[in-house]
Amino acid sequence: MKTVLAALNAQYIHTCPAARSLRESARQAGFAVTLCERTINEPFDALLASLALEEPDFIGFSCYLWNISLVRELCAELRKLLPRAFLCLGGPEVSFCAKEVLRQLPEADAVLSGEGEESFPALLRALEADAPLGGVPGLWFREGGEIQAAVPAAPVPMESLPFPYPELLSGDAASLGGKILYFETSRGCPFSCSYCLSSREGGVRLMPTALACERLGVFLRARIPQVKFVDRTFNAHRAHCDAILAYLLEHDNGVTNFHFEIEAELLADSTLALIRQARPGLFQFEAGVQSTNAETLRAVRRSGDVSRVLSRCAALREAGNCHLHMDLIAGLPYEDYASLGRSFDDVFRVGPDMLQLGFLKVLHGTQMEEQARKLGIVCRTRAPYEVLFTPWISYEELCRLKKIDSLCGALYNSGRFRSSLAFLLRNVSSPFAFFESLAAFAEERGAFDRPWGRYDGHALLLGFCRSRGGDAQRLRWLLRFDALREGRAPGLPDFLTPPQPPEADVLLHDAARNEAVLLSKFPRLADIPARERPAEIRRTLRFAWFPFSPLTGEEGGRVVAIDTSTAAAREVKSKR
């Protein structure tokens, strides 16, 4: 039986750990399975051909919010091209509404609900032997014109999960092409947030720590650029969390970055102590705050200890060596526009590297699905089932929030405007109000109606500052500094090239030739052979004159050297 698993990822750099885990489970059971891993951005005809021309007997789709519409279209056409093929859907988007999916999609033969590492091989065995399907755990299927309900599937023991990337075990890391790889050491979540599917599972199951570390060693030896843990709450069990962090610290290869989703309220001092030992770039953390409105948090069954959540996130930020991503969700019960603004301000003041303002998605199978009906929360009919309006926030206000989120992403989360934004926000009491005003200014100028060029953000901030009577000249210099730190080739637009005094050229020339000073400011240059050092300085260091220090704000002209390979910037003295 020719079997294909189809994984339609959101982007090329992603991989699908679920489909890969099923493939390896089937292989261990003696079945040959082909993984067809593509993206939703490819032409429909190319995707259809990639599956149909294989002429498989079985096609399994891994279904998520981002690909379910495409999966439905593919099933409709594949049924015409492959009338005898068994089309099976699985994954979170269909597991909790399997009967409804089969009613709406007559081309599909079955839905495999829940965890599939044991159920998938059982299904293949039944199909290969032409045996009844009723005994396959988690399988909803058609029989005699009726949809047959699934026999519940037991949770899969974590120690029995296969390693999803056999390419690494065989030394073929190159075939993964620098993609983001995913890993799980736990399933389930200790919390019961009403908007999350993880609340359906009771408790947390852990992979034995020794096994988890053994597998993490595979990623480290292969020098994979990034590994994202899919554990819903990585720090749910402190000893497990700390043991894995300690292992990664001890075996750090200087290259791999590990991303974790955590619950900040559970962040222990012992965990923080380990994090502080890490090299910059080893760890990054994502903390879902969602709201700082106590009534909202109670309504969605989250902890109400907002002060601890924010203080623990602030402690992570103060460590200074790890990327911190914090999330909010707009459209939750009892949170109106003003309350969402306060939540934004509370999180922004922590100073995360990224602040993501997401929008409530009422997922099938969550408690929020029933809660939304009772409270009058209205969402889209089709995936991703995003909120349209609630009794507390209007559609117009949500549209406004999307523009604010867009600007926050382009200007703040991008990291491209750190000095400029710090200057503009220095005396602002409400960062949310700042971005709200900026969004209104941008909308008046049609900035949301077209793609942005490289320096459109710089122009927008400068125009906004001028419209508010701010110190546009100082901001202009800071925008220049931010642009130079990006490491792009010379040739900034005129508005980022303010006039400088005649002596600036002499200072710049002298600074670039003062190798002793540059070695003290940029220690990495000492590792370059002396005869190659001048060329390295010319290649990677950029020198710029400023009428004040863009690093400290101190007045007086000086030269700043910017290392374009690291974005590090240092004030340097010339010989004169």
PDB file of C-alpha atoms in Angstrom, residues 100-285:
ATOM      1  CA  GLU A 100     -18.968  17.720  11.419  1.00  0.00           C
ATOM      2  CA  VAL A 101     -15.880  17.644   9.165  1.00  0.00           C
ATOM      3  CA  LEU A 102     -16.942  14.351   7.570  1.00  0.00           C
ATOM      4  CA  ARG A 103     -20.457  15.672   7.011  1.00  0.00           C
ATOM      5  CA  GLN A 104     -19.148  18.826   5.337  1.00  0.00           C
ATOM      6  CA  LEU A 105     -16.417  17.092   3.332  1.00  0.00           C
ATOM      7  CA  PRO A 106     -17.865  13.987   1.683  1.00  0.00           C
ATOM      8  CA  GLU A 107     -14.624  13.430  -0.249  1.00  0.00           C
ATOM      9  CA  ALA A 108     -12.786  12.517   2.977  1.00  0.00           C
ATOM     10  CA  ASP A 109     -12.989   8.903   4.163  1.00  0.00           C
ATOM     11  CA  ALA A 110     -11.975   9.360   7.787  1.00  0.00           C
ATOM     12  CA  VAL A 111     -10.674  11.606  10.537  1.00  0.00           C
ATOM     13  CA  LEU A 112      -8.020  10.317  12.909  1.00  0.00           C
ATOM     14  CA  SER A 113      -8.559  12.303  16.095  1.00  0.00           C
ATOM     15  CA  GLY A 114      -6.139  12.864  18.934  1.00  0.00           C
ATOM     16  CA  GLU A 115      -2.575  11.579  19.187  1.00  0.00           C
ATOM     17  CA  GLY A 116      -1.735   9.371  16.239  1.00  0.00           C
ATOM     18  CA  GLU A 117       1.590   7.662  16.940  1.00  0.00           C
ATOM     19  CA  GLU A 118      -0.195   4.429  17.868  1.00  0.00           C
ATOM     20  CA  SER A 119      -3.477   4.910  15.987  1.00  0.00           C
ATOM     21  CA  PHE A 120      -1.882   5.646  12.596  1.00  0.00           C
ATOM     22  CA  PRO A 121      -0.001   2.326  12.317  1.00  0.00           C
ATOM     23  CA  ALA A 122      -3.159   0.561  13.535  1.00  0.00           C
ATOM     24  CA  LEU A 123      -5.140   2.185  10.718  1.00  0.00           C
ATOM     25  CA  LEU A 124      -2.564   1.151   8.110  1.00  0.00           C
ATOM     26  CA  ARG A 125      -2.623  -2.420   9.393  1.00  0.00           C
ATOM     27  CA  ALA A 126      -6.435  -2.530   9.165  1.00  0.00           C
ATOM     28  CA  LEU A 127      -6.467  -1.099   5.646  1.00  0.00           C
ATOM     29  CA  GLU A 128      -3.731  -3.392   4.420  1.00  0.00           C
ATOM     30  CA  ALA A 129      -5.542  -6.444   5.815  1.00  0.00           C
ATOM     31  CA  ASP A 130      -8.947  -5.164   4.624  1.00  0.00           C
ATOM     32  CA  ALA A 131     -10.069  -5.533   8.246  1.00  0.00           C
ATOM     33  CA  PRO A 132     -12.908  -3.641  10.008  1.00  0.00           C
ATOM     34  CA  LEU A 133     -11.923  -0.097  10.994  1.00  0.00           C
ATOM     35  CA  GLY A 134     -14.028   0.060  14.131  1.00  0.00           C
ATOM     36  CA  GLY A 135     -11.185  -1.057  16.363  1.00  0.00           C
ATOM     37  CA  VAL A 136      -8.766   1.702  15.343  1.00  0.00           C
ATOM     38  CA  PRO A 137      -8.493   4.118  18.297  1.00  0.00           C
ATOM     39  CA  GLY A 138      -9.443   7.706  17.493  1.00  0.00           C
ATOM     40  CA  LEU A 139     -10.814   6.921  14.021  1.00  0.00           C
ATOM     41  CA  TRP A 140     -14.063   8.457  12.759  1.00  0.00           C
ATOM     42  CA  PHE A 141     -15.059   6.861   9.435  1.00  0.00           C
ATOM     43  CA  ARG A 142     -17.934   6.165   7.047  1.00  0.00           C
ATOM     44  CA  GLU A 143     -19.657   2.807   6.966  1.00  0.00           C
ATOM     45  CA  GLY A 144     -22.945   1.990   5.286  1.00  0.00           C
ATOM     46  CA  GLY A 145     -23.629   5.650   4.664  1.00  0.00           C
ATOM     47  CA  GLU A 146     -23.243   6.495   8.341  1.00  0.00           C
ATOM     48  CA  ILE A 147     -20.418   8.193  10.234  1.00  0.00           C
ATOM     49  CA  GLN A 148     -19.038   5.864  12.877  1.00  0.00           C
ATOM     50  CA  ALA A 149     -17.785   7.396  16.108  1.00  0.00           C
ATOM     51  CA  ALA A 150     -14.249   6.766  17.259  1.00  0.00           C
ATOM     52  CA  VAL A 151     -13.128   4.452  20.005  1.00  0.00           C
ATOM     53  CA  PRO A 152     -11.210   6.794  22.350  1.00  0.00           C
ATOM     54  CA  ALA A 153      -7.442   6.707  21.916  1.00  0.00           C
ATOM     55  CA  ALA A 154      -5.265   6.466  25.011  1.00  0.00           C
ATOM     56  CA  PRO A 155      -2.503   9.032  25.485  1.00  0.00           C
ATOM     57  CA  VAL A 156       0.783   7.922  23.974  1.00  0.00           C
ATOM     58  CA  PRO A 157       3.625   7.302  26.476  1.00  0.00           C
ATOM     59  CA  MET A 158       6.197  10.045  25.960  1.00  0.00           C
ATOM     60  CA  GLU A 159       9.114   7.606  26.061  1.00  0.00           C
ATOM     61  CA  SER A 160       7.663   5.740  23.064  1.00  0.00           C
ATOM     62  CA  LEU A 161       7.596   8.786  20.777  1.00  0.00           C
ATOM     63  CA  PRO A 162       9.975   8.437  17.812  1.00  0.00           C
ATOM     64  CA  PHE A 163      12.581  11.053  16.999  1.00  0.00           C
ATOM     65  CA  PRO A 164      10.975  13.064  14.162  1.00  0.00           C
ATOM     66  CA  TYR A 165      14.150  13.978  12.239  1.00  0.00           C
ATOM     67  CA  PRO A 166      15.937  10.761  11.184  1.00  0.00           C
ATOM     68  CA  GLU A 167      17.982  12.829   8.718  1.00  0.00           C
ATOM     69  CA  LEU A 168      20.013  14.086  11.674  1.00  0.00           C
ATOM     70  CA  LEU A 169      20.635  10.582  12.980  1.00  0.00           C
ATOM     71  CA  SER A 170      22.095   9.610   9.616  1.00  0.00           C
ATOM     72  CA  GLY A 171      24.239  12.743   9.396  1.00  0.00           C
ATOM     73  CA  ASP A 172      22.161  14.361   6.656  1.00  0.00           C
ATOM     74  CA  ALA A 173      21.471  17.726   8.307  1.00  0.00           C
ATOM     75  CA  ALA A 174      21.990  19.482   4.964  1.00  0.00           C
ATOM     76  CA  SER A 175      18.716  18.047   3.653  1.00  0.00           C
ATOM     77  CA  LEU A 176      16.831  20.153   6.196  1.00  0.00           C
ATOM     78  CA  GLY A 177      18.282  23.279   4.627  1.00  0.00           C
ATOM     79  CA  GLY A 178      18.539  25.506   7.715  1.00  0.00           C
ATOM     80  CA  LYS A 179      14.853  25.106   8.541  1.00  0.00           C
ATOM     81  CA  ILE A 180      13.346  25.575  11.993  1.00  0.00           C
ATOM     82  CA  LEU A 181      13.069  22.200  13.722  1.00  0.00           C
ATOM     83  CA  TYR A 182      10.617  21.397  16.509  1.00  0.00           C
ATOM     84  CA  PHE A 183      10.879  19.200  19.582  1.00  0.00           C
ATOM     85  CA  GLU A 184       8.579  18.237  22.426  1.00  0.00           C
ATOM     86  CA  THR A 185       9.441  16.979  25.886  1.00  0.00           C
ATOM     87  CA  SER A 186       5.905  17.177  27.280  1.00  0.00           C
ATOM     88  CA  ARG A 187       2.274  16.991  26.253  1.00  0.00           C
ATOM     89  CA  GLY A 188      -0.625  18.599  28.023  1.00  0.00           C
ATOM     90  CA  CYS A 189      -0.783  21.752  30.114  1.00  0.00           C
ATOM     91  CA  PRO A 190      -1.354  22.420  33.832  1.00  0.00           C
ATOM     92  CA  PHE A 191      -3.715  25.281  33.003  1.00  0.00           C
ATOM     93  CA  SER A 192      -7.258  25.346  31.633  1.00  0.00           C
ATOM     94  CA  CYS A 193      -7.365  28.539  29.556  1.00  0.00           C
ATOM     95  CA  SER A 194     -10.729  28.532  27.827  1.00  0.00           C
ATOM     96  CA  TYR A 195      -9.408  29.644  24.412  1.00  0.00           C
ATOM     97  CA  CYS A 196      -6.730  26.920  24.157  1.00  0.00           C
ATOM     98  CA  LEU A 197      -7.045  23.318  22.976  1.00  0.00           C
ATOM     99  CA  SER A 198      -4.415  22.223  25.480  1.00  0.00           C
ATOM    100  CA  SER A 199      -7.047  22.717  28.173  1.00  0.00           C
ATOM    101  CA  ARG A 200      -8.732  19.571  26.822  1.00  0.00           C
ATOM    102  CA  GLU A 201      -5.926  17.440  28.212  1.00  0.00           C
ATOM    103  CA  GLY A 202      -5.728  16.671  31.904  1.00  0.00           C
ATOM    104  CA  GLY A 203      -2.297  17.226  33.424  1.00  0.00           C
ATOM    105  CA  VAL A 204       1.141  17.104  31.867  1.00  0.00           C
ATOM    106  CA  ARG A 205       3.059  14.074  30.598  1.00  0.00           C
ATOM    107  CA  LEU A 206       6.837  14.360  30.538  1.00  0.00           C
ATOM    108  CA  MET A 207       9.414  12.652  28.392  1.00  0.00           C
ATOM    109  CA  PRO A 208      12.103  11.134  30.631  1.00  0.00           C
ATOM    110  CA  THR A 209      14.710  13.852  31.061  1.00  0.00           C
ATOM    111  CA  ALA A 210      17.601  11.592  30.069  1.00  0.00           C
ATOM    112  CA  LEU A 211      15.868  10.706  26.787  1.00  0.00           C
ATOM    113  CA  ALA A 212      15.010  14.357  26.102  1.00  0.00           C
ATOM    114  CA  CYS A 213      18.650  15.395  26.622  1.00  0.00           C
ATOM    115  CA  GLU A 214      19.909  12.533  24.469  1.00  0.00           C
ATOM    116  CA  ARG A 215      17.733  13.743  21.592  1.00  0.00           C
ATOM    117  CA  LEU A 216      18.649  17.368  22.128  1.00  0.00           C
ATOM    118  CA  GLY A 217      22.242  16.269  21.711  1.00  0.00           C
ATOM    119  CA  VAL A 218      21.376  15.238  18.148  1.00  0.00           C
ATOM    120  CA  PHE A 219      20.322  18.815  17.312  1.00  0.00           C
ATOM    121  CA  LEU A 220      23.440  20.212  18.972  1.00  0.00           C
ATOM    122  CA  ARG A 221      25.845  17.908  17.156  1.00  0.00           C
ATOM    123  CA  ALA A 222      24.165  18.760  13.847  1.00  0.00           C
ATOM    124  CA  ARG A 223      24.504  22.494  14.673  1.00  0.00           C
ATOM    125  CA  ILE A 224      20.891  23.200  13.761  1.00  0.00           C
ATOM    126  CA  PRO A 225      20.279  27.010  13.756  1.00  0.00           C
ATOM    127  CA  GLN A 226      17.024  26.947  15.740  1.00  0.00           C
ATOM    128  CA  VAL A 227      15.014  24.371  17.674  1.00  0.00           C
ATOM    129  CA  LYS A 228      11.557  25.354  18.912  1.00  0.00           C
ATOM    130  CA  PHE A 229      10.081  23.434  21.814  1.00  0.00           C
ATOM    131  CA  VAL A 230       6.375  22.774  21.263  1.00  0.00           C
ATOM    132  CA  ASP A 231       5.758  22.070  24.955  1.00  0.00           C
ATOM    133  CA  ARG A 232       2.729  24.165  25.864  1.00  0.00           C
ATOM    134  CA  THR A 233       4.271  25.199  29.210  1.00  0.00           C
ATOM    135  CA  PHE A 234       7.940  24.250  29.231  1.00  0.00           C
ATOM    136  CA  ASN A 235       8.489  25.289  32.858  1.00  0.00           C
ATOM    137  CA  ALA A 236       5.396  23.515  34.229  1.00  0.00           C
ATOM    138  CA  HIS A 237       7.693  21.122  36.125  1.00  0.00           C
ATOM    139  CA  ARG A 238      10.680  23.000  37.525  1.00  0.00           C
ATOM    140  CA  ALA A 239      13.045  20.033  37.911  1.00  0.00           C
ATOM    141  CA  HIS A 240      12.416  18.876  34.338  1.00  0.00           C
ATOM    142  CA  CYS A 241      12.836  22.411  32.986  1.00  0.00           C
ATOM    143  CA  ASP A 242      16.011  23.116  34.953  1.00  0.00           C
ATOM    144  CA  ALA A 243      17.630  19.796  34.022  1.00  0.00           C
ATOM    145  CA  ILE A 244      17.128  20.468  30.307  1.00  0.00           C
ATOM    146  CA  LEU A 245      18.384  24.052  30.533  1.00  0.00           C
ATOM    147  CA  ALA A 246      21.443  22.850  32.461  1.00  0.00           C
ATOM    148  CA  TYR A 247      22.143  20.248  29.762  1.00  0.00           C
ATOM    149  CA  LEU A 248      21.866  22.855  26.999  1.00  0.00           C
ATOM    150  CA  LEU A 249      24.188  25.188  28.898  1.00  0.00           C
ATOM    151  CA  GLU A 250      26.774  22.456  29.361  1.00  0.00           C
ATOM    152  CA  HIS A 251      26.648  21.319  25.720  1.00  0.00           C
ATOM    153  CA  ASP A 252      26.156  24.697  24.016  1.00  0.00           C
ATOM    154  CA  ASN A 253      27.680  24.575  20.528  1.00  0.00           C
ATOM    155  CA  GLY A 254      27.749  28.353  20.118  1.00  0.00           C
ATOM    156  CA  VAL A 255      25.273  28.207  17.222  1.00  0.00           C
ATOM    157  CA  THR A 256      21.914  26.638  18.089  1.00  0.00           C
ATOM    158  CA  ASN A 257      19.115  28.747  19.520  1.00  0.00           C
ATOM    159  CA  PHE A 258      16.362  27.137  21.608  1.00  0.00           C
ATOM    160  CA  HIS A 259      12.880  28.673  21.834  1.00  0.00           C
ATOM    161  CA  PHE A 260      10.520  27.898  24.732  1.00  0.00           C
ATOM    162  CA  GLU A 261       6.925  28.798  25.595  1.00  0.00           C
ATOM    163  CA  ILE A 262       6.726  29.437  29.315  1.00  0.00           C
ATOM    164  CA  GLU A 263       4.283  30.535  31.987  1.00  0.00           C
ATOM    165  CA  ALA A 264       6.011  33.514  33.561  1.00  0.00           C
ATOM    166  CA  GLU A 265       4.180  33.120  36.859  1.00  0.00           C
ATOM    167  CA  LEU A 266       5.848  29.710  37.330  1.00  0.00           C
ATOM    168  CA  LEU A 267       9.342  30.978  36.534  1.00  0.00           C
ATOM    169  CA  ALA A 268      11.459  29.863  39.499  1.00  0.00           C
ATOM    170  CA  ASP A 269      14.562  31.587  40.838  1.00  0.00           C
ATOM    171  CA  SER A 270      16.576  28.441  40.064  1.00  0.00           C
ATOM    172  CA  THR A 271      15.456  28.638  36.439  1.00  0.00           C
ATOM    173  CA  LEU A 272      16.385  32.320  36.215  1.00  0.00           C
ATOM    174  CA  ALA A 273      19.807  31.548  37.674  1.00  0.00           C
ATOM    175  CA  LEU A 274      20.427  29.036  34.878  1.00  0.00           C
ATOM    176  CA  ILE A 275      19.195  31.425  32.205  1.00  0.00           C
ATOM    177  CA  ARG A 276      21.573  34.140  33.395  1.00  0.00           C
ATOM    178  CA  GLN A 277      24.516  31.818  32.677  1.00  0.00           C
ATOM    179  CA  ALA A 278      23.633  31.419  28.985  1.00  0.00           C
ATOM    180  CA  ARG A 279      25.510  33.030  26.138  1.00  0.00           C
ATOM    181  CA  PRO A 280      23.429  35.671  24.328  1.00  0.00           C
ATOM    182  CA  GLY A 281      21.354  33.912  21.696  1.00  0.00           C
ATOM    183  CA  LEU A 282      21.245  30.452  23.298  1.00  0.00           C
ATOM    184  CA  PHE A 283      17.707  30.816  24.694  1.00  0.00           C
ATOM    185  CA  GLN A 284      14.584  32.740  23.753  1.00  0.00           C
ATOM    186  CA  PHE A 285      11.301  32.720  25.617  1.00  0.00           C
TER     187      PHE A 285
END
